[in-house]
């Protein structure tokens, strides 16, 4: 069925568009964007659906370039199906899933399995990120070429830093020659290994071993130095420190091909949230100090940080309802990411087009996937957003299997009311008047 | 006056008046331990469980004696004999104990925040007997009782705490308590064992042992917690003893009537010279005696007792 989206405010940074207009979707593609697209006589209710979107935002489908779907291996935490359902419920029509599954996604068969499960789920577009090293052990490169042809879109040992600088250099060089991005989890384990939270006054009071900000800064600086030396591209995952923001800012000014993402929790929460030892505030990198949070916001505002990604990391109560020291790292994010990020717009840190750029156009561009645009001819992946809708987070109602959400019970403003993937409506918010 | 919380998790959130209440109550209970028949019926019919996930002799025994002198029934559970070795979670263990309806659970655990998990989950009173490097409130209370006895006051005294501050729950609880009671607290130790931002707790940080103990009224030495430290933290115990040991030579810098404290167990010849540990300034064994009194006071007050 074809669809007309009528009267919404279309915000598409990929073509510099911010205007009230209509969109015609035909055969799963964006066909036309014009004011007043009216159904012709040939169209009937069975062949054309008209959706009235007055007051709503029409965005290119949001792209979350950093999620953990846990399948294969940890299906009790999340599956590709439940993760995809969480994605569209959060407004994400495309997600890139990290390789730290069991078995690790370090070979063609795992990549193909992920793509097959995603096809069967038929919900969001799933783009596998393959491991950079075999078993994510940081020793031997995976078969980049074969993984690319199997459908992987990037390489990363996310969850583990690439400690061996020589291996990282080779990964950057080889990936660049294949026009594939490398996503780097920046952590100097010598500095962070025993740590459980950000090192600062709060960790001192709580008696928890600290993870110093410099553990992240050092690896960001190393990766920038390697990218500069080899003339390649590197993408810094989940930036959380003022030092990392500054390093990326300076590298960009010097012409180094570096991009960076941060996650909503790094501009929403500080290490103060750890008082009370809530394991739902335990993740890597850890929640940082107030000055880091300010620096991350500045980095988003001045363009240093290109993308917002949730680092959606579902865990079950088995991993989280335990002593803080024993709890697994990570929080879920797909279903709260948009609302938490929309606050940046209300606070004047980003304009709405800038936000959509960071949650759709830019991540698609970094991953080199044909998404993040409403240009005619593109796949009709569209997120419809009510930026004024007030709602209360109830993790128990989430599509994700994970309950590990530090924002449970928060009152948020702004929500995806519909997600369209390839012209098909994959999610409609209950109670939305569309 | 009564305690405002059902639990004793730490000193940080304990009001000064409640510290006074506990210390006054403890002082009045000391005499029981000196009787021929060392038992009063105050807590008859109450059940106290000590749940120790970390090795301890002094603290566990102290709690047990305190409970027994008040006629409570005590059950001691240690990690080696518990279902923890069979893989049961802390929360399941706690819920099972709750079902047997004890009145007070005393917990020691290597993970910071463990006592707080129980406190939030169970209706029983929880006493934190040490959680990781976070807090050890009864140790701080017995230390404050000892200082008050020996010096007649805490306010205005200069207390030097020397050693591995980063890994010490005793240091944290004492810093909170002593500052609340008006003492000047100087902390000292190897630079890598001084945790970041600790000045914000209101202490003065001193890198030199000699500067730290100069004119101190109280010197509190801490044990090197080798079991909690990551590797490569400090060159050697020999180096440590040379730089941070309290000995005949440097103790002269403190006030003439200085008292020397140590939460135990003492590593003789490492952080403290044997003749100082056994010398006239040492109140180490009085600390242990006061530990029983403070724990009796706490068990009594948490059971609804008033003064």
XYZ file of C-alpha atoms in Angstrom:
741
model
C 0.000 0.000 0.000
C 1.168 3.521 -0.722
C 1.102 6.181 1.946
C 0.764 9.943 2.052
C 2.108 11.667 5.140
C 0.178 14.915 5.249
C 0.941 18.210 6.874
C 3.874 17.244 9.100
C 6.976 19.332 9.647
C 9.592 17.566 7.566
C 13.061 17.878 9.066
C 15.651 16.266 6.820
C 19.180 17.555 7.367
C 20.471 15.459 4.452
C 18.764 17.872 2.050
C 18.666 20.916 4.317
C 14.906 20.686 4.590
C 12.796 22.021 7.456
C 9.321 22.740 6.112
C 5.705 21.700 6.413
C 4.990 19.484 3.455
C 3.573 16.118 2.371
C 5.438 12.946 1.501
C 4.245 10.278 -0.889
C 5.578 6.791 -0.282
C 5.303 4.378 -3.194
C 6.541 0.808 -3.282
C 8.524 1.278 -0.092
C 10.425 4.298 -1.387
C 10.134 8.033 -0.922
C 8.417 9.090 -4.122
C 7.722 12.801 -3.783
C 7.839 15.611 -1.252
C 5.404 18.370 -2.135
C 2.841 20.589 -0.523
C -0.675 19.269 -0.869
C -0.285 15.827 -2.307
C -3.888 14.826 -2.885
C -5.039 11.306 -3.641
C -6.021 10.908 -7.273
C -9.298 9.318 -8.320
C -7.538 6.043 -8.997
C -6.507 5.755 -5.373
C -8.877 4.007 -3.031
C -8.686 3.407 0.690
C -7.205 0.015 -0.095
C -4.313 1.296 -2.137
C -3.473 4.567 -0.404
C -3.324 5.370 3.268
C -3.367 9.029 4.219
C -1.864 9.893 7.593
C -2.562 13.365 8.922
C 0.447 14.659 10.804
C -0.391 18.201 11.725
C 1.999 19.375 14.446
C 4.170 16.274 14.143
C 7.811 16.009 13.112
C 8.627 13.860 10.096
C 12.223 12.720 10.320
C 14.327 10.380 8.258
C 14.261 7.086 10.181
C 16.508 7.337 13.216
C 19.711 5.302 13.194
C 21.238 3.929 16.406
C 24.753 2.973 15.445
C 25.632 1.294 18.734
C 23.400 -1.380 20.266
C 23.860 -4.835 21.739
C 21.250 -7.349 20.622
C 22.784 -10.283 22.578
C 21.810 -12.907 19.987
C 23.369 -15.377 19.421
C 24.322 -16.578 22.860
C 22.505 -14.422 25.371
C 18.910 -14.722 24.212
C 17.696 -14.473 27.806
C 18.903 -10.835 27.801
C 17.612 -9.816 24.374
C 16.973 -11.287 20.979
C 17.277 -9.733 17.572
C 13.491 -9.689 17.491
C 12.918 -8.011 20.882
C 15.795 -5.619 20.267
C 14.362 -4.655 16.883
C 10.935 -4.132 18.424
C 12.505 -1.910 21.089
C 14.277 -0.020 18.314
C 11.176 0.907 16.347
C 9.303 1.697 19.569
C 12.067 4.190 20.284
C 11.875 5.588 16.745
C 14.932 3.789 15.346
C 14.373 2.250 11.956
C 18.000 1.145 11.646
C 20.370 -0.205 14.271
C 23.941 -1.434 14.202
C 24.602 -4.327 16.562
C 27.895 -4.999 18.254
C 29.854 -8.196 17.936
C 30.189 -9.300 21.553
C 27.774 -12.196 21.207
C 28.520 -15.862 21.823
C 29.902 -16.942 19.468
C 31.456 -13.593 18.709
C 30.461 -12.122 15.346
C 33.930 -12.611 13.925
C 33.051 -14.712 10.894
C 30.624 -14.865 7.980
C 28.308 -17.454 9.488
C 27.491 -15.336 12.543
C 26.979 -12.208 10.424
C 24.658 -14.148 8.129
C 22.782 -15.592 11.095
C 22.178 -12.100 12.519
C 20.903 -10.865 9.160
C 18.634 -13.904 8.835
C 17.128 -13.372 12.290
C 16.628 -9.693 11.483
C 14.822 -10.606 8.265
C 12.560 -12.984 10.156
C 11.840 -10.328 12.774
C 10.965 -7.944 9.934
C 10.970 -4.930 12.197
C 14.001 -2.610 12.058
C 16.910 -2.735 9.639
C 19.761 -4.475 11.439
C 23.344 -3.781 10.400
C 25.879 -6.126 11.987
C 29.155 -4.728 13.243
C 31.765 -7.466 12.996
C 34.550 -8.042 15.483
C 37.843 -6.385 14.686
C 39.839 -9.288 16.065
C 39.093 -13.000 16.248
C 37.102 -13.724 19.362
C 37.567 -10.038 20.227
C 40.781 -11.247 21.803
C 42.854 -8.394 20.394
C 45.384 -10.633 18.651
C 44.461 -11.512 15.062
C 42.402 -9.482 12.607
C 39.136 -10.977 11.422
C 38.512 -11.534 7.701
C 37.378 -8.005 6.910
C 36.709 -8.596 3.231
C 34.657 -11.722 3.750
C 32.711 -10.105 6.596
C 31.972 -7.088 4.447
C 30.630 -9.247 1.662
C 28.504 -11.114 4.222
C 26.868 -7.836 5.243
C 28.918 -6.389 8.081
C 29.053 -2.581 8.004
C 31.883 -1.845 10.423
C 34.520 -3.437 12.626
C 34.800 -3.104 16.366
C 35.897 -5.040 19.416
C 33.425 -2.938 21.407
C 33.370 -4.030 25.019
C 37.086 -4.571 24.784
C 39.648 -1.955 23.842
C 42.222 -2.842 21.186
C 45.229 -2.758 23.447
C 47.843 -3.606 20.818
C 48.529 -0.377 18.912
C 50.057 -2.313 16.040
C 46.882 -4.348 15.597
C 44.796 -1.164 15.684
C 47.012 0.401 13.043
C 46.569 -2.588 10.743
C 42.819 -2.622 11.343
C 42.525 1.057 10.404
C 44.621 0.601 7.271
C 42.855 -2.501 6.029
C 39.338 -1.297 6.891
C 40.005 2.014 5.150
C 41.128 0.208 2.009
C 37.765 -1.585 2.038
C 35.915 1.706 2.713
C 34.704 0.378 6.059
C 34.662 2.215 9.381
C 36.405 1.107 12.558
C 34.542 1.899 15.778
C 36.866 2.184 18.724
C 36.042 1.459 22.366
C 38.659 3.663 24.027
C 39.908 2.359 27.347
C 43.391 1.942 28.757
C 42.915 -1.203 30.839
C 46.066 -0.498 32.817
C 44.261 2.525 34.209
C 40.711 1.218 34.323
C 40.962 -2.485 35.062
C 39.909 -2.636 38.694
C 37.580 0.339 38.482
C 33.820 0.205 39.012
C 32.801 3.843 38.518
C 34.184 7.239 37.510
C 37.125 8.208 39.682
C 36.369 11.366 41.631
C 34.919 12.585 44.890
C 31.900 10.295 44.683
C 34.009 7.158 44.171
C 36.127 8.269 47.111
C 33.060 8.620 49.312
C 31.536 5.342 48.180
C 34.803 3.462 48.511
C 34.472 2.087 44.998
C 37.635 1.774 42.899
C 37.679 4.455 40.237
C 37.972 4.512 36.471
C 39.851 7.724 35.739
C 38.806 9.916 32.823
C 42.360 9.716 31.568
C 41.874 5.992 30.825
C 39.559 7.091 28.012
C 41.514 10.188 26.988
C 44.752 8.294 26.404
C 43.174 5.783 24.017
C 41.283 8.479 22.126
C 44.565 10.343 21.659
C 46.266 7.133 20.519
C 43.594 6.343 17.968
C 43.699 9.895 16.659
C 47.481 9.647 16.344
C 47.127 6.376 14.428
C 44.465 7.806 12.125
C 46.620 10.843 11.460
C 49.739 8.766 10.812
C 48.038 6.307 8.494
C 45.700 8.822 6.869
C 42.706 6.650 7.743
C 39.348 7.165 9.438
C 38.480 6.262 12.978
C 35.218 6.542 14.875
C 35.308 6.965 18.644
C 32.475 5.139 20.384
C 30.651 6.399 23.500
C 32.663 9.533 24.304
C 32.206 10.400 27.979
C 35.050 12.688 29.071
C 35.973 16.336 28.627
C 39.465 15.204 27.580
C 38.115 12.968 24.824
C 35.844 15.737 23.518
C 38.764 18.162 23.412
C 41.019 15.597 21.704
C 38.438 14.973 18.969
C 37.823 18.704 18.554
C 41.517 19.421 18.068
C 41.990 16.458 15.741
C 39.109 17.581 13.535
C 40.562 21.084 13.404
C 43.882 19.560 12.326
C 42.179 17.660 9.519
C 42.274 14.168 11.007
C 39.389 11.967 9.821
C 37.835 11.270 13.172
C 34.173 11.025 14.105
C 32.631 10.493 17.507
C 29.440 9.432 19.201
C 28.119 9.831 22.713
C 25.174 8.264 24.516
C 22.224 10.006 26.206
C 23.318 8.934 29.690
C 26.597 10.818 29.272
C 24.787 14.128 28.852
C 21.933 13.318 31.255
C 23.449 11.760 34.386
C 26.566 12.342 36.468
C 28.390 10.070 38.878
C 26.117 11.466 41.614
C 23.608 8.875 40.357
C 25.836 6.149 41.819
C 24.980 7.117 45.395
C 22.769 4.303 46.571
C 24.863 1.833 44.563
C 22.240 1.325 41.861
C 23.551 -1.273 39.438
C 21.393 0.350 36.733
C 23.886 3.207 36.792
C 26.825 0.887 36.172
C 28.158 0.902 32.629
C 31.362 1.362 30.665
C 32.458 4.107 30.206
C 31.096 5.113 33.594
C 28.850 8.083 34.348
C 31.289 10.967 34.681
C 31.545 14.199 36.616
C 29.517 17.352 36.008
C 32.348 19.018 34.069
C 32.493 16.044 31.685
C 28.745 16.206 31.138
C 29.062 19.894 30.270
C 31.932 19.142 27.882
C 29.907 16.432 26.128
C 27.052 18.910 25.625
C 29.482 21.471 24.253
C 30.921 18.856 21.953
C 27.449 18.054 20.659
C 26.665 21.724 20.217
C 29.819 22.688 18.321
C 29.777 19.599 16.104
C 32.731 17.810 17.689
C 30.459 14.884 18.512
C 28.765 13.691 15.333
C 26.291 11.148 16.594
C 24.113 10.093 19.503
C 23.904 6.334 19.995
C 22.288 4.554 22.913
C 24.842 1.797 23.627
C 21.709 -0.232 24.399
C 23.051 -3.026 26.596
C 20.316 -5.246 28.009
C 21.023 -7.504 30.965
C 18.755 -9.694 33.038
C 18.180 -9.500 36.781
C 20.703 -12.323 37.134
C 23.454 -9.870 36.192
C 21.987 -6.758 37.803
C 20.276 -7.755 41.081
C 23.597 -8.385 42.773
C 26.253 -6.501 44.696
C 27.480 -3.442 42.762
C 30.964 -4.880 42.316
C 29.595 -8.047 40.702
C 27.013 -6.413 38.444
C 27.430 -6.403 34.675
C 28.108 -3.136 32.859
C 25.452 -1.574 30.674
C 21.993 -0.057 30.479
C 19.195 -0.260 27.958
C 18.599 2.838 25.863
C 16.632 2.278 22.683
C 13.288 3.319 24.146
C 14.510 6.388 26.052
C 17.232 7.725 23.757
C 15.045 10.041 21.667
C 13.226 11.661 24.585
C 16.436 12.212 26.543
C 18.056 13.712 23.447
C 15.092 15.974 22.682
C 15.842 17.723 25.962
C 18.996 19.064 24.267
C 16.693 20.868 21.843
C 14.495 22.281 24.599
C 17.616 23.407 26.464
C 18.917 25.214 23.375
C 22.018 23.032 22.995
C 20.980 21.688 19.598
C 18.387 22.742 17.061
C 15.934 20.051 16.044
C 17.603 19.622 12.635
C 20.979 19.254 14.377
C 19.550 16.607 16.673
C 18.090 14.647 13.779
C 21.397 14.950 11.983
C 23.111 13.309 14.963
C 20.499 10.593 15.330
C 19.969 9.768 11.669
C 21.961 11.431 8.909
C 25.389 11.371 10.555
C 25.383 7.827 11.913
C 24.173 6.575 8.515
C 26.983 8.513 6.897
C 29.625 7.185 9.319
C 28.468 3.603 8.734
C 28.168 4.301 4.978
C 24.675 2.827 4.888
C 22.038 4.236 2.529
C 19.844 5.586 5.331
C 19.203 8.845 7.101
C 17.596 10.709 4.196
C 14.148 11.420 2.824
C 15.437 12.252 -0.638
C 13.100 10.827 -3.318
C 14.323 7.396 -4.304
C 15.508 6.520 -0.804
C 14.001 3.690 1.230
C 10.942 4.993 3.013
C 12.408 4.725 6.530
C 10.642 7.467 8.446
C 10.204 8.340 12.098
C 7.238 10.442 13.149
C 7.843 12.332 16.363
C 5.578 14.187 18.750
C 8.095 16.467 20.424
C 5.539 17.646 23.003
C 4.184 14.312 24.169
C 4.707 13.852 27.905
C 5.134 10.297 29.130
C 6.492 8.370 32.085
C 9.183 5.750 31.674
C 7.994 2.313 32.773
C 10.718 -0.185 31.948
C 8.259 -2.992 32.619
C 6.324 -2.017 29.497
C 9.373 -1.833 27.229
C 9.729 -4.098 24.200
C 13.287 -4.765 25.242
C 13.794 -7.724 27.550
C 16.135 -5.577 29.619
C 14.858 -3.790 32.706
C 18.220 -2.190 33.450
C 17.134 1.403 32.980
C 18.270 4.201 35.295
C 15.476 6.417 33.964
C 12.640 4.185 35.133
C 9.906 6.390 36.546
C 11.227 9.564 34.904
C 8.813 11.947 33.251
C 10.045 12.655 29.743
C 8.819 14.803 26.897
C 8.853 13.749 23.259
C 8.225 10.368 21.725
C 8.247 8.536 18.438
C 4.614 7.998 17.544
C 5.232 5.945 14.435
C 8.116 4.180 12.751
C 7.954 3.332 9.069
C 10.509 0.924 7.665
C 10.671 0.437 3.905
C 7.199 1.950 3.588
C 5.675 -0.413 6.156
C 4.390 0.885 9.496
C 6.382 -1.117 12.045
C 5.361 0.750 15.147
C 2.488 2.955 16.234
C 2.378 4.491 19.676
C -0.755 3.485 21.543
C -2.947 6.501 21.976
C -1.345 8.400 19.128
C -4.018 10.121 17.072
C -2.715 8.994 13.698
C 15.675 9.900 72.226
C 15.716 7.144 69.610
C 17.679 6.457 66.442
C 15.939 7.792 63.360
C 16.834 4.918 61.021
C 16.028 1.231 61.388
C 19.549 0.460 60.103
C 23.126 1.440 60.839
C 24.735 1.598 57.410
C 27.305 4.320 57.839
C 28.368 7.466 59.642
C 27.915 9.796 56.667
C 24.189 10.206 57.191
C 24.184 9.815 60.973
C 23.316 13.068 62.787
C 25.710 14.299 65.464
C 23.067 13.959 68.193
C 22.671 10.285 67.346
C 26.423 9.760 67.579
C 26.277 11.299 71.045
C 23.319 9.093 71.918
C 25.165 5.932 70.881
C 28.365 6.933 72.673
C 26.496 7.866 75.876
C 24.576 4.591 75.796
C 27.781 2.647 75.164
C 29.496 4.362 78.085
C 26.677 3.304 80.382
C 26.855 -0.307 79.113
C 30.600 -0.693 79.740
C 30.063 -1.610 83.337
C 28.063 -4.746 82.379
C 31.166 -6.298 80.862
C 33.014 -5.794 84.130
C 30.474 -7.640 86.287
C 30.924 -11.216 87.510
C 27.652 -12.156 85.823
C 28.083 -10.386 82.488
C 24.515 -10.605 81.303
C 21.391 -8.451 81.396
C 17.961 -9.497 80.088
C 17.453 -6.442 77.888
C 17.235 -8.246 74.528
C 15.853 -11.569 75.737
C 13.826 -13.168 72.948
C 15.562 -11.192 70.195
C 17.558 -12.908 67.483
C 20.720 -11.454 65.986
C 22.307 -12.970 62.898
C 25.867 -12.126 61.934
C 26.360 -12.702 58.229
C 30.038 -12.472 57.357
C 31.158 -12.790 53.750
C 34.667 -11.736 54.721
C 37.022 -13.188 57.248
C 36.862 -11.502 60.626
C 37.722 -12.499 64.149
C 37.537 -9.327 66.142
C 34.396 -7.749 64.739
C 32.313 -10.908 64.534
C 33.273 -11.985 68.056
C 32.619 -8.495 69.344
C 29.089 -8.462 67.908
C 28.389 -11.927 69.263
C 29.584 -11.074 72.757
C 27.644 -7.801 72.678
C 24.434 -9.594 71.713
C 24.924 -12.357 74.284
C 25.573 -9.932 77.137
C 22.172 -8.449 76.335
C 20.625 -11.977 76.293
C 19.853 -12.001 72.559
C 20.160 -15.282 70.676
C 22.952 -15.150 68.112
C 23.556 -17.122 64.959
C 26.797 -16.716 63.057
C 26.960 -17.389 59.359
C 30.207 -17.151 57.466
C 30.668 -17.367 53.730
C 32.581 -20.638 53.865
C 29.664 -22.410 55.522
C 26.868 -20.655 53.689
C 25.024 -21.378 50.497
C 27.055 -18.647 48.818
C 29.542 -21.311 47.824
C 26.637 -23.086 46.132
C 25.944 -20.006 44.036
C 23.085 -18.410 45.927
C 22.801 -14.657 45.490
C 23.052 -12.201 48.349
C 19.423 -11.232 47.823
C 18.220 -14.840 48.015
C 20.308 -15.453 51.121
C 18.844 -12.349 52.720
C 15.259 -13.271 51.850
C 15.736 -16.743 53.298
C 17.080 -15.322 56.524
C 14.220 -12.831 56.630
C 11.740 -15.699 56.489
C 13.187 -17.040 59.740
C 12.266 -13.734 61.336
C 15.397 -12.528 63.088
C 15.420 -9.024 64.568
C 18.820 -7.718 63.551
C 21.189 -8.791 60.789
C 24.836 -7.779 60.994
C 26.547 -8.024 57.626
C 30.135 -7.783 56.493
C 30.861 -8.009 52.785
C 33.764 -7.237 50.463
C 31.455 -5.312 48.096
C 30.675 -1.685 48.884
C 26.922 -1.154 49.164
C 26.096 -4.725 50.223
C 24.541 -3.667 53.551
C 22.438 -1.093 51.724
C 20.981 -3.801 49.457
C 19.776 -5.696 52.532
C 18.483 -2.562 54.246
C 16.340 -1.683 51.254
C 14.979 -5.200 50.957
C 14.353 -6.418 54.479
C 12.197 -5.190 57.321
C 14.845 -6.186 59.842
C 17.463 -3.797 61.186
C 20.708 -4.093 59.265
C 24.047 -3.230 60.808
C 26.913 -2.699 58.422
C 29.976 -4.400 59.868
C 32.092 -3.255 56.928
C 31.276 -3.092 53.210
C 34.264 -3.038 50.901
C 36.165 0.214 51.232
C 32.948 2.117 51.917
C 32.008 2.275 55.611
C 32.577 0.513 58.911
C 30.403 2.559 61.245
C 30.791 0.538 64.460
C 34.577 0.840 64.201
C 34.323 4.629 63.947
C 31.899 4.712 66.872
C 34.193 2.660 69.084
C 37.121 4.834 68.040
C 35.199 7.970 68.935
C 34.175 6.452 72.259
C 37.831 5.696 72.989
C 38.979 9.200 72.064
C 36.210 10.761 74.145
C 37.163 8.633 77.143
C 40.855 9.387 76.884
C 40.658 13.065 75.984
C 37.350 14.062 77.509
C 36.226 15.519 74.186
C 36.548 15.142 70.433
C 35.905 18.738 69.403
C 39.072 20.680 68.667
C 41.419 17.682 68.720
C 43.832 17.008 65.877
C 43.565 13.429 64.631
C 46.077 12.039 62.135
C 44.945 8.996 60.137
C 47.900 7.331 58.441
C 48.052 4.519 55.915
C 46.175 3.059 52.975
C 43.289 5.537 52.970
C 42.021 4.504 49.527
C 41.151 0.968 50.570
C 40.057 1.791 54.108
C 36.436 1.804 55.225
C 37.700 2.578 58.721
C 39.256 5.810 57.457
C 36.062 6.884 55.695
C 33.754 6.243 58.634
C 36.177 7.935 61.031
C 36.563 10.970 58.768
C 32.788 11.424 58.606
C 32.403 10.966 62.358
C 35.368 12.956 63.612
C 34.637 15.934 61.379
C 31.010 15.885 62.462
C 32.181 15.955 66.087
C 34.456 18.931 65.444
C 37.918 17.380 65.210
C 40.639 18.456 62.763
C 41.480 15.451 60.653
C 44.807 15.080 58.856
C 45.232 12.134 56.544
C 48.516 10.765 55.326
C 49.731 7.871 53.231
C 51.514 6.969 50.017
C 50.240 9.270 47.250
C 48.645 6.381 45.349
C 46.615 5.469 48.415
C 45.100 8.934 48.856
C 41.808 8.817 46.957
C 40.875 11.617 44.610
C 38.966 14.567 45.968
C 39.175 13.464 49.605
C 39.844 17.084 50.689
C 36.181 17.681 49.965
C 35.374 15.467 52.953
C 36.923 18.218 55.072
C 40.329 16.699 55.794
C 43.847 18.050 55.330
C 46.034 15.840 53.157
C 49.663 15.472 54.113
C 52.257 13.497 52.160
C 54.898 13.459 54.851
C 54.389 11.255 57.869
C 56.348 13.641 60.060
C 54.210 16.615 59.082
C 51.038 14.622 59.553
C 51.687 13.569 63.139
C 53.295 16.818 64.301
C 51.233 18.120 67.266
C 48.607 15.420 66.828
C 46.417 14.533 69.799
C 45.504 11.213 68.246
C 47.408 9.109 65.713
C 45.369 6.388 64.062
C 47.445 3.909 62.075
C 45.810 1.796 59.379
C 46.774 -1.606 58.145
C 48.176 -2.034 54.654
C 45.259 -3.860 53.037
C 47.291 -6.012 50.708
C 44.277 -8.193 49.930
C 42.361 -5.233 48.467
C 45.176 -3.620 46.530
C 45.814 -4.016 42.867
C 49.305 -5.156 41.933
C 52.102 -2.634 41.502
C 50.487 -0.269 43.959
C 53.514 0.073 46.204
C 57.132 -1.068 45.822
C 57.496 -3.170 48.972
C 56.531 -3.494 52.618
C 60.111 -2.548 53.466
C 59.726 0.745 51.638
C 56.376 1.268 53.326
C 57.762 0.643 56.786
C 60.594 3.093 56.140
C 58.270 5.846 54.990
C 55.025 5.370 56.916
C 55.694 3.439 60.087
C 54.947 4.962 63.470
C 58.062 4.490 65.606
C 59.954 5.786 68.612
C 61.642 8.423 66.484
C 58.689 10.122 64.820
C 56.125 9.745 67.622
C 58.029 12.457 69.530
C 56.657 14.973 67.015
C 53.127 14.389 68.278
C 51.766 15.932 71.474
C 53.220 14.486 74.698
C 49.875 12.994 75.639
C 49.193 11.548 72.186
C 47.151 8.376 72.009
C 47.934 5.769 69.371
C 45.082 3.830 67.816
C 44.825 0.967 65.349
C 41.663 -0.814 64.146
C 43.539 -4.121 63.903
C 44.740 -6.515 62.875
C 48.169 -4.977 63.458
C 51.025 -5.724 61.100
C 53.810 -5.319 63.599
C 56.895 -3.770 62.104
C 55.026 -2.557 59.026
C 52.767 0.371 59.891
C 53.644 0.394 63.576
C 56.745 -0.548 65.543
C 56.060 -3.254 68.159
C 57.226 -1.083 71.059
C 54.757 1.637 70.043
C 51.886 -0.826 69.654
C 52.607 -2.108 73.166
C 53.745 1.233 74.614
C 52.104 3.634 77.043
C 50.480 5.754 74.328
C 48.733 2.795 72.760
C 44.997 2.377 73.364
C 44.595 -0.442 70.885
C 43.193 -2.957 73.374
C 40.890 -0.377 74.926
C 39.459 0.118 71.454
C 38.603 -3.566 71.394
C 36.934 -3.382 74.805
C 34.941 -0.355 73.702
C 33.893 -2.237 70.592
C 31.736 -4.543 72.701
C 30.122 -1.597 74.505
C 29.371 0.303 71.300
C 27.830 -2.763 69.695
C 25.724 -3.451 72.771
C 24.480 0.139 72.606
C 23.661 -0.161 68.941
C 21.826 -3.486 69.285
C 19.856 -1.988 72.151
C 18.984 1.256 70.384
C 18.078 -0.445 67.094
C 15.773 -2.767 69.033
C 13.768 0.269 70.011
C 15.613 1.154 73.184
C 15.744 4.742 74.345
C 17.872 6.717 76.658
